[in-house]
mmCIF file of C-alpha atoms in Angstrom:
data_model
loop_
_atom_site.group_PDB
_atom_site.id
_atom_site.type_symbol
_atom_site.label_atom_id
_atom_site.label_comp_id
_atom_site.label_asym_id
_atom_site.label_seq_id
_atom_site.Cartn_x
_atom_site.Cartn_y
_atom_site.Cartn_z
ATOM 1 C CA MET A 14 0.155 -0.192 -0.144
ATOM 2 C CA PHE A 15 0.758 3.890 0.100
ATOM 3 C CA ALA A 16 1.595 6.211 2.791
ATOM 4 C CA ALA A 17 2.356 10.014 2.843
ATOM 5 C CA TYR A 18 6.095 9.313 4.643
ATOM 6 C CA PHE A 19 8.703 11.099 5.336
ATOM 7 C CA ASP A 20 12.971 9.573 6.145
ATOM 8 C CA CYS A 21 14.321 11.871 7.858
ATOM 9 C CA PRO A 22 12.866 15.878 9.685
ATOM 10 C CA GLY A 23 12.272 18.621 7.607
ATOM 11 C CA GLY A 24 9.773 20.658 5.733
ATOM 12 C CA PRO A 25 7.189 19.986 3.519
ATOM 13 C CA GLU A 26 9.366 19.233 1.086
ATOM 14 C CA ASN A 27 10.657 15.719 2.486
ATOM 15 C CA LEU A 28 7.357 14.545 2.558
ATOM 16 C CA TYR A 29 6.250 12.042 -0.101
ATOM 17 C CA MET A 30 3.701 8.870 -1.058
ATOM 18 C CA LYS A 31 6.156 5.648 -0.283
ATOM 19 C CA GLU A 32 4.830 2.023 -0.350
ATOM 20 C CA VAL A 33 5.039 0.323 2.489
ATOM 21 C CA MET A 34 3.387 -3.187 4.120
ATOM 22 C CA LYS A 35 0.137 -3.559 4.668
ATOM 23 C CA PRO A 36 -1.149 -3.632 7.888
ATOM 24 C CA SER A 37 -3.051 -6.745 9.303
ATOM 25 C CA PRO A 38 -5.188 -6.819 12.347
ATOM 26 C CA GLY A 39 -4.564 -8.400 15.410
ATOM 27 C CA GLU A 40 -6.702 -9.535 18.568
ATOM 28 C CA GLY A 41 -9.842 -6.695 18.914
ATOM 29 C CA GLU A 42 -8.852 -5.173 15.648
ATOM 30 C CA VAL A 43 -10.487 -3.820 12.485
ATOM 31 C CA LEU A 44 -8.406 -2.930 9.055
ATOM 32 C CA VAL A 45 -9.940 -0.114 7.472
ATOM 33 C CA LYS A 46 -9.949 0.646 3.503
ATOM 34 C CA VAL A 47 -9.330 4.459 4.157
ATOM 35 C CA SER A 48 -11.297 6.964 1.804
ATOM 36 C CA ALA A 49 -9.725 10.252 3.302
ATOM 37 C CA SER A 50 -7.351 11.211 5.957
ATOM 38 C CA ALA A 51 -7.702 14.968 7.553
ATOM 39 C CA LEU A 52 -4.208 16.820 8.467
ATOM 40 C CA ASN A 53 -3.964 18.469 11.935
ATOM 41 C CA ARG A 54 -0.908 20.204 14.397
ATOM 42 C CA ALA A 55 0.680 17.131 15.386
ATOM 43 C CA ASP A 56 1.155 15.866 11.627
ATOM 44 C CA LEU A 57 3.737 19.151 11.586
ATOM 45 C CA LEU A 58 5.409 18.095 14.755
ATOM 46 C CA GLN A 59 5.908 14.786 14.206
ATOM 47 C CA ARG A 60 7.355 15.766 10.734
ATOM 48 C CA ARG A 61 9.671 18.071 12.375
ATOM 49 C CA GLY A 62 10.853 15.605 14.870
ATOM 50 C CA LYS A 63 9.640 17.026 17.453
ATOM 51 C CA TYR A 64 6.398 14.694 18.482
ATOM 52 C CA PRO A 65 6.523 11.379 17.800
ATOM 53 C CA PRO A 66 4.559 9.132 17.417
ATOM 54 C CA PRO A 67 3.360 6.726 21.178
ATOM 55 C CA LYS A 68 5.178 3.139 21.407
ATOM 56 C CA GLY A 69 3.501 0.645 19.612
ATOM 57 C CA ALA A 70 1.478 3.103 16.782
ATOM 58 C CA SER A 71 2.030 3.819 13.251
ATOM 59 C CA ASP A 72 5.091 5.656 12.402
ATOM 60 C CA ILE A 73 2.700 6.900 9.410
ATOM 61 C CA LEU A 74 1.134 10.242 9.677
ATOM 62 C CA GLY A 75 -2.617 10.725 9.833
ATOM 63 C CA LEU A 76 -4.341 10.948 13.609
ATOM 64 C CA GLU A 77 -7.519 10.179 12.155
ATOM 65 C CA ALA A 78 -9.340 8.197 8.886
ATOM 66 C CA ALA A 79 -12.407 7.707 7.333
ATOM 67 C CA GLY A 80 -13.476 4.580 4.853
ATOM 68 C CA SER A 81 -14.519 1.137 5.603
ATOM 69 C CA VAL A 82 -14.653 -2.314 6.861
ATOM 70 C CA ALA A 83 -11.817 -4.740 4.718
ATOM 71 C CA GLY A 84 -11.105 -7.047 7.681
ATOM 72 C CA LEU A 85 -11.717 -8.175 11.383
ATOM 73 C CA GLY A 86 -9.233 -9.283 13.154
ATOM 74 C CA PRO A 87 -9.900 -12.769 15.765
ATOM 75 C CA GLY A 88 -11.351 -11.764 19.196
ATOM 76 C CA CYS A 89 -13.826 -8.995 17.257
ATOM 77 C CA SER A 90 -17.062 -8.791 18.972
ATOM 78 C CA GLY A 91 -19.406 -8.690 16.040
ATOM 79 C CA ARG A 92 -20.417 -5.030 16.304
ATOM 80 C CA TRP A 93 -18.940 -4.403 13.220
ATOM 81 C CA GLN A 94 -19.103 -5.957 9.210
ATOM 82 C CA ILE A 95 -17.012 -6.020 6.106
ATOM 83 C CA GLY A 96 -18.229 -2.737 4.326
ATOM 84 C CA ASP A 97 -19.291 -0.884 6.761
ATOM 85 C CA ALA A 98 -18.821 2.996 6.986
ATOM 86 C CA VAL A 99 -16.691 3.897 9.379
ATOM 87 C CA MET A 100 -14.291 6.609 10.701
ATOM 88 C CA ALA A 101 -11.349 6.848 13.766
ATOM 89 C CA LEU A 102 -9.973 7.833 15.935
ATOM 90 C CA LEU A 103 -5.636 7.033 15.056
ATOM 91 C CA PRO A 104 -2.310 7.203 17.193
ATOM 92 C CA GLY A 105 -0.771 7.408 14.036
ATOM 93 C CA GLY A 106 -1.269 5.865 10.146
ATOM 94 C CA GLY A 107 -4.607 7.754 8.515
ATOM 95 C CA GLN A 108 -2.583 9.040 5.855
ATOM 96 C CA ALA A 109 -2.203 5.496 4.415
ATOM 97 C CA GLN A 110 -4.394 3.086 2.002
ATOM 98 C CA TYR A 111 -4.845 0.740 5.312
ATOM 99 C CA VAL A 112 -4.641 0.682 8.834
ATOM 100 C CA THR A 113 -5.823 -1.129 11.538
ATOM 101 C CA VAL A 114 -7.815 0.897 14.383
ATOM 102 C CA PRO A 115 -9.300 -1.515 17.971
ATOM 103 C CA GLU A 116 -12.414 -1.901 17.950
ATOM 104 C CA GLY A 117 -14.017 -0.068 20.278
ATOM 105 C CA LEU A 118 -12.327 3.605 18.702
ATOM 106 C CA LEU A 119 -14.833 3.264 15.692
ATOM 107 C CA MET A 120 -17.424 5.159 15.175
ATOM 108 C CA PRO A 121 -20.502 4.791 11.911
ATOM 109 C CA ILE A 122 -20.589 7.688 9.589
ATOM 110 C CA PRO A 123 -23.441 9.452 9.635
ATOM 111 C CA LYS A 124 -25.801 8.960 7.211
ATOM 112 C CA ASP A 125 -25.706 11.053 4.230
ATOM 113 C CA MET A 126 -22.124 12.329 5.170
ATOM 114 C CA THR A 127 -19.027 11.812 2.405
ATOM 115 C CA PHE A 128 -16.300 10.157 3.423
ATOM 116 C CA ILE A 129 -14.023 13.680 3.276
ATOM 117 C CA GLN A 130 -17.046 14.863 5.622
ATOM 118 C CA ALA A 131 -16.200 11.979 8.294
ATOM 119 C CA ALA A 132 -12.226 12.229 7.736
ATOM 120 C CA ALA A 133 -12.457 15.958 9.199
ATOM 121 C CA ILE A 134 -14.548 14.531 12.273
ATOM 122 C CA PRO A 135 -11.997 12.471 14.480
ATOM 123 C CA GLU A 136 -9.235 14.250 16.462
ATOM 124 C CA ALA A 137 -10.890 17.380 16.203
ATOM 125 C CA TRP A 138 -14.552 16.128 17.957
ATOM 126 C CA LEU A 139 -13.056 14.098 19.920
ATOM 127 C CA THR A 140 -10.317 16.948 21.431
ATOM 128 C CA ALA A 141 -12.822 19.657 21.597
ATOM 129 C CA PHE A 142 -15.380 17.092 23.535
ATOM 130 C CA GLN A 143 -12.534 15.814 25.853
ATOM 131 C CA LEU A 144 -11.882 18.929 26.729
ATOM 132 C CA LEU A 145 -14.795 20.304 27.044
ATOM 133 C CA HIS A 146 -16.717 17.748 29.250
ATOM 134 C CA PHE A 147 -13.886 15.388 30.457
ATOM 135 C CA VAL A 148 -11.753 17.516 31.743
ATOM 136 C CA GLY A 149 -13.174 20.843 31.517
ATOM 137 C CA LYS A 150 -16.935 19.759 32.757
ATOM 138 C CA VAL A 151 -18.414 23.195 31.208
ATOM 139 C CA GLN A 152 -21.626 23.525 32.296
ATOM 140 C CA GLU A 153 -24.862 25.749 30.958
ATOM 141 C CA GLY A 154 -24.772 29.192 30.875
ATOM 142 C CA GLU A 155 -20.947 29.148 31.532
ATOM 143 C CA ARG A 156 -18.767 31.767 29.203
ATOM 144 C CA VAL A 157 -16.073 29.580 27.323
ATOM 145 C CA LEU A 158 -13.474 31.906 25.334
ATOM 146 C CA ILE A 159 -11.600 29.132 22.805
ATOM 147 C CA HIS A 160 -8.588 30.493 21.005
ATOM 148 C CA ALA A 161 -7.673 29.683 17.413
ATOM 149 C CA GLY A 162 -11.452 29.534 16.872
ATOM 150 C CA ALA A 163 -10.683 28.966 12.986
ATOM 151 C CA SER A 164 -8.897 26.205 13.372
ATOM 152 C CA GLY A 165 -10.394 22.621 13.523
ATOM 153 C CA VAL A 166 -10.372 22.374 17.194
ATOM 154 C CA GLY A 167 -11.749 25.731 17.641
ATOM 155 C CA MET A 168 -14.776 25.268 14.989
ATOM 156 C CA ALA A 169 -15.871 21.716 17.148
ATOM 157 C CA ALA A 170 -15.514 24.014 20.298
ATOM 158 C CA ILE A 171 -17.756 26.179 18.608
ATOM 159 C CA GLN A 172 -20.797 23.820 18.120
ATOM 160 C CA LEU A 173 -19.705 21.506 21.179
ATOM 161 C CA VAL A 174 -20.705 24.585 23.259
ATOM 162 C CA ARG A 175 -23.301 25.567 21.952
ATOM 163 C CA LEU A 176 -24.861 22.276 22.553
ATOM 164 C CA ALA A 177 -24.064 22.412 25.926
ATOM 165 C CA LYS A 178 -25.696 25.556 26.264
ATOM 166 C CA ALA A 179 -22.938 27.564 26.835
ATOM 167 C CA ILE A 180 -22.044 30.836 25.587
ATOM 168 C CA PRO A 181 -18.583 29.965 23.317
ATOM 169 C CA ILE A 182 -16.005 33.518 22.795
ATOM 170 C CA VAL A 183 -12.825 32.754 20.244
ATOM 171 C CA THR A 184 -10.065 34.725 18.711
ATOM 172 C CA ALA A 185 -8.818 34.524 15.828
ATOM 173 C CA GLY A 186 -6.220 36.115 13.801
ATOM 174 C CA THR A 187 -7.906 37.861 10.483
ATOM 175 C CA GLN A 188 -11.655 39.195 10.333
ATOM 176 C CA GLU A 189 -12.183 36.480 7.352
ATOM 177 C CA LYS A 190 -12.135 33.555 10.101
ATOM 178 C CA LEU A 191 -13.922 36.056 12.729
ATOM 179 C CA GLU A 192 -17.029 35.680 10.314
ATOM 180 C CA ALA A 193 -16.155 31.884 9.950
ATOM 181 C CA THR A 194 -16.772 31.560 13.572
ATOM 182 C CA ALA A 195 -18.962 33.986 13.920
ATOM 183 C CA ASN A 196 -21.547 31.861 11.154
ATOM 184 C CA ALA A 197 -20.397 28.834 13.104
ATOM 185 C CA GLY A 198 -21.846 30.312 16.662
ATOM 186 C CA ALA A 199 -19.732 32.054 18.339
ATOM 187 C CA ALA A 200 -21.126 34.825 20.098
ATOM 188 C CA ALA A 201 -18.563 36.791 20.347
ATOM 189 C CA GLY A 202 -14.744 37.264 18.377
ATOM 190 C CA PHE A 203 -11.689 38.810 19.111
ATOM 191 C CA ASN A 204 -8.761 39.317 16.638
ATOM 192 C CA TYR A 205 -5.745 38.977 19.027
ATOM 193 C CA ASN A 206 -3.373 40.501 16.483
ATOM 194 C CA ASN A 207 -5.098 44.130 16.365
ATOM 195 C CA GLU A 208 -6.744 43.942 20.244
ATOM 196 C CA ASP A 209 -6.157 43.268 23.683
ATOM 197 C CA PHE A 210 -8.666 39.900 23.899
ATOM 198 C CA SER A 211 -8.371 40.564 27.520
ATOM 199 C CA GLU A 212 -9.813 43.479 27.385
ATOM 200 C CA LYS A 213 -12.641 42.720 25.305
ATOM 201 C CA VAL A 214 -14.161 39.615 27.286
ATOM 202 C CA LEU A 215 -12.501 40.396 31.074
ATOM 203 C CA GLU A 216 -16.635 40.952 32.296
ATOM 204 C CA PHE A 217 -18.377 38.287 31.187
ATOM 205 C CA THR A 218 -15.707 35.623 30.161
ATOM 206 C CA GLN A 219 -15.795 32.551 33.627
ATOM 207 C CA ASP A 220 -14.684 30.218 31.950
ATOM 208 C CA CYS A 221 -11.034 29.837 29.248
ATOM 209 C CA VAL A 222 -9.743 27.210 26.637
ATOM 210 C CA GLY A 223 -6.087 26.983 25.543
ATOM 211 C CA ALA A 224 -2.669 28.753 26.111
ATOM 212 C CA SER A 225 -1.579 31.937 23.439
ATOM 213 C CA TYR A 226 -0.676 34.518 25.957
ATOM 214 C CA TRP A 227 0.216 33.427 29.254
ATOM 215 C CA GLU A 228 -1.221 37.212 30.773
ATOM 216 C CA LYS A 229 -4.233 37.702 28.468
ATOM 217 C CA ASN A 230 -5.703 34.417 29.639
ATOM 218 C CA LEU A 231 -4.688 35.099 33.212
ATOM 219 C CA ASN A 232 -7.020 38.618 32.247
ATOM 220 C CA CYS A 233 -9.917 37.353 31.750
ATOM 221 C CA LEU A 234 -9.848 34.288 33.706
ATOM 222 C CA SER A 235 -12.820 34.448 36.565
ATOM 223 C CA THR A 236 -12.831 33.526 40.028
ATOM 224 C CA ASP A 237 -13.182 29.612 40.375
ATOM 225 C CA GLY A 238 -12.913 29.203 36.816
ATOM 226 C CA ARG A 239 -10.566 26.507 34.734
ATOM 227 C CA TRP A 240 -7.786 27.287 31.741
ATOM 228 C CA ILE A 241 -7.292 24.784 29.914
ATOM 229 C CA ILE A 242 -4.575 23.752 27.652
ATOM 230 C CA TYR A 243 -3.547 21.560 25.501
ATOM 231 C CA GLY A 244 -0.879 23.360 23.113
ATOM 232 C CA LEU A 245 1.795 25.110 23.185
ATOM 233 C CA LEU A 246 2.290 26.370 19.561
ATOM 234 C CA SER A 247 3.109 30.140 21.430
ATOM 235 C CA GLY A 248 5.952 28.897 23.302
ATOM 236 C CA GLY A 249 5.773 27.420 27.131
ATOM 237 C CA GLU A 250 7.804 29.951 28.929
ATOM 238 C CA VAL A 251 6.207 31.542 31.760
ATOM 239 C CA HIS A 252 7.378 34.955 33.253
ATOM 240 C CA GLY A 253 5.395 36.770 36.682
ATOM 241 C CA ASP A 254 3.477 35.832 39.289
ATOM 242 C CA LEU A 255 1.362 33.224 37.748
ATOM 243 C CA LEU A 256 0.483 31.062 40.806
ATOM 244 C CA ALA A 257 0.099 33.542 42.692
ATOM 245 C CA ARG A 258 -2.830 35.340 40.283
ATOM 246 C CA LEU A 259 -4.832 31.518 40.521
ATOM 247 C CA ILE A 260 -4.728 31.295 43.888
ATOM 248 C CA SER A 261 -6.316 35.271 44.140
ATOM 249 C CA LYS A 262 -8.593 33.822 41.879
ATOM 250 C CA ARG A 263 -9.705 30.379 43.552
ATOM 251 C CA ALA A 264 -8.782 29.300 39.621
ATOM 252 C CA SER A 265 -6.895 26.029 38.278
ATOM 253 C CA ILE A 266 -5.120 25.179 35.311
ATOM 254 C CA HIS A 267 -5.587 21.413 33.798
ATOM 255 C CA THR A 268 -3.402 20.341 30.775
ATOM 256 C CA SER A 269 -4.341 17.841 27.921
ATOM 257 C CA LEU A 270 -3.156 15.509 25.669
ATOM 258 C CA LEU A 271 -5.381 12.808 23.829
ATOM 259 C CA ARG A 272 -2.781 11.102 21.573
ATOM 260 C CA SER A 273 -0.698 9.545 24.441
ATOM 261 C CA ARG A 274 -3.854 8.274 26.444
ATOM 262 C CA ASP A 275 -4.007 4.432 26.781
ATOM 263 C CA LYS A 276 -7.186 2.997 24.623
ATOM 264 C CA GLU A 277 -9.632 2.349 27.773
ATOM 265 C CA TYR A 278 -9.663 5.993 28.161
ATOM 266 C CA LYS A 279 -9.990 6.426 24.274
ATOM 267 C CA GLU A 280 -12.774 4.082 24.386
ATOM 268 C CA ARG A 281 -14.459 5.706 26.923
ATOM 269 C CA LEU A 282 -14.079 9.007 24.861
ATOM 270 C CA VAL A 283 -15.537 7.703 21.604
ATOM 271 C CA ARG A 284 -18.294 6.160 23.077
ATOM 272 C CA ALA A 285 -19.625 9.240 25.152
ATOM 273 C CA PHE A 286 -19.159 11.460 22.038
ATOM 274 C CA THR A 287 -21.498 8.864 20.170
ATOM 275 C CA GLU A 288 -23.826 8.842 22.209
ATOM 276 C CA GLN A 289 -23.660 12.430 22.907
ATOM 277 C CA ALA A 290 -23.047 14.162 19.483
ATOM 278 C CA LEU A 291 -22.587 12.197 16.913
ATOM 279 C CA PRO A 292 -26.845 11.693 16.772
ATOM 280 C CA HIS A 293 -26.439 15.480 16.484
ATOM 281 C CA PHE A 294 -24.065 15.408 12.457
ATOM 282 C CA CYS A 295 -27.861 13.632 11.038
ATOM 283 C CA GLY A 296 -30.611 15.673 9.540
ATOM 284 C CA GLY A 297 -33.730 16.144 11.915
ATOM 285 C CA ALA A 298 -31.455 16.882 15.094
ATOM 286 C CA ALA A 299 -31.272 20.277 16.528
ATOM 287 C CA PRO A 300 -28.862 21.657 17.278
ATOM 288 C CA ARG A 301 -26.874 20.711 14.177
ATOM 289 C CA LEU A 302 -23.364 19.646 13.923
ATOM 290 C CA ARG A 303 -21.378 19.485 11.104
ATOM 291 C CA PRO A 304 -17.508 19.378 9.983
ATOM 292 C CA VAL A 305 -15.790 22.735 8.701
ATOM 293 C CA LEU A 306 -13.650 21.844 6.029
ATOM 294 C CA ASP A 307 -11.544 24.144 4.478
ATOM 295 C CA SER A 308 -9.783 22.058 1.644
ATOM 296 C CA VAL A 309 -9.398 18.716 -0.300
ATOM 297 C CA TYR A 310 -5.475 17.275 -0.490
ATOM 298 C CA PRO A 311 -4.678 14.335 -2.812
ATOM 299 C CA LEU A 312 -2.445 11.795 -0.928
ATOM 300 C CA HIS A 313 0.451 13.102 -3.275
ATOM 301 C CA ALA A 314 0.308 16.625 -2.801
ATOM 302 C CA ILE A 315 0.166 15.882 1.379
ATOM 303 C CA ALA A 316 3.623 18.366 0.837
ATOM 304 C CA GLU A 317 1.476 21.571 0.112
ATOM 305 C CA ALA A 318 -1.184 20.489 2.220
ATOM 306 C CA HIS A 319 1.613 21.443 5.552
ATOM 307 C CA ARG A 320 2.926 24.259 3.901
ATOM 308 C CA ALA A 321 -0.953 25.896 3.734
ATOM 309 C CA MET A 322 -1.493 25.116 7.465
ATOM 310 C CA GLU A 323 2.226 26.374 8.098
ATOM 311 C CA GLU A 324 0.913 29.157 6.611
ATOM 312 C CA ASN A 325 -2.466 29.466 9.301
ATOM 313 C CA ARG A 326 -4.870 29.227 5.316
ATOM 314 C CA ASN A 327 -6.670 26.891 6.819
ATOM 315 C CA ILE A 328 -10.453 27.651 8.390
ATOM 316 C CA GLY A 329 -11.795 24.386 9.828
ATOM 317 C CA LYS A 330 -10.138 20.982 8.210
ATOM 318 C CA ILE A 331 -8.099 20.141 5.664
ATOM 319 C CA ALA A 332 -9.040 16.935 4.458
ATOM 320 C CA ILE A 333 -6.351 14.091 2.606
ATOM 321 C CA GLU A 334 -8.086 12.174 -0.210
ATOM 322 C CA ILE A 335 -6.499 8.642 -0.222
ATOM 323 C CA PRO A 336 -6.326 7.266 -3.822
ATOM 324 C CA VAL A 337 -7.846 3.570 -4.261
ATOM 325 C CA CYS A 338 -4.744 2.348 -6.393
ATOM 326 C CA VAL A 339 -1.721 4.513 -7.296
ATOM 327 C CA LYS A 340 0.267 3.447 -10.189
ATOM 328 C CA LYS A 341 4.580 2.428 -9.386
ATOM 329 C CA GLY A 342 6.954 4.710 -10.517
ATOM 330 C CA PRO A 343 8.882 7.503 -8.776
ATOM 331 C CA PRO A 344 7.854 8.980 -5.615
ATOM 332 C CA GLN A 345 5.631 12.074 -6.416
#
């Protein structure tokens, strides 16, 4: 089979399609024929050599995939059948023609949704759901500040906050992105490039999600608020009286990563998301949830997809279309 690959850490130019061994499902695993995957910041970090996959995980890029069941390993419960349309949360391996998945990490693709649309759900939506419900314990009526609101996780979080009957407030870097977040349901949005968002949200924010600017986040964190950190793209160095100010507000900081969580935790998360959120992707449910797609790149253009994300051009998810078959020849 063919997969997105790089031989040494570096820039997007190091990426290419490589012919590799097709995996075989092990105990309790399902073999999925992948039709689409999606790009995440973790893929960029892994390509640069800064975020290796967890022990035992595939070193192929891709933390999510959508496709059809192509094989069942020994010990599977019978929940999935050959040909079922599924999407999956992965520790790696999604940007390939086949991937093996523990059966408990599979989700059914909502009716009338394409594989490309479905590929935009697992990593971003499960991350947002985990941060809001498993970590942050969001409550009805609370205000939730979401940084990078136009990202895949941001767009998912906006909609999940609305589903929880809370109020999403966002930051983004351009007016176009702020307009997109408003269309997704954000109650307010602020451009972090030309205004002090902490001054804008201080009077009504009770809950901060993310970490872009330590001091400004502290300013908008209210008494008894929760600050949830799941990435450090703006740097992890802290200056000033962080702990003293946190204590004065009786506030708490929670940190979280999803990729390195154990299988049992991820299965519990997938079950909760499948029961509570997935039905809202189908017609007739209210409020209606929808994945936000920015663009679609074929697997052979994986380098261009990485460049687009590195330049912060995307609003929503960048999907990767996986070819059914590839003509043999030099790497493309």
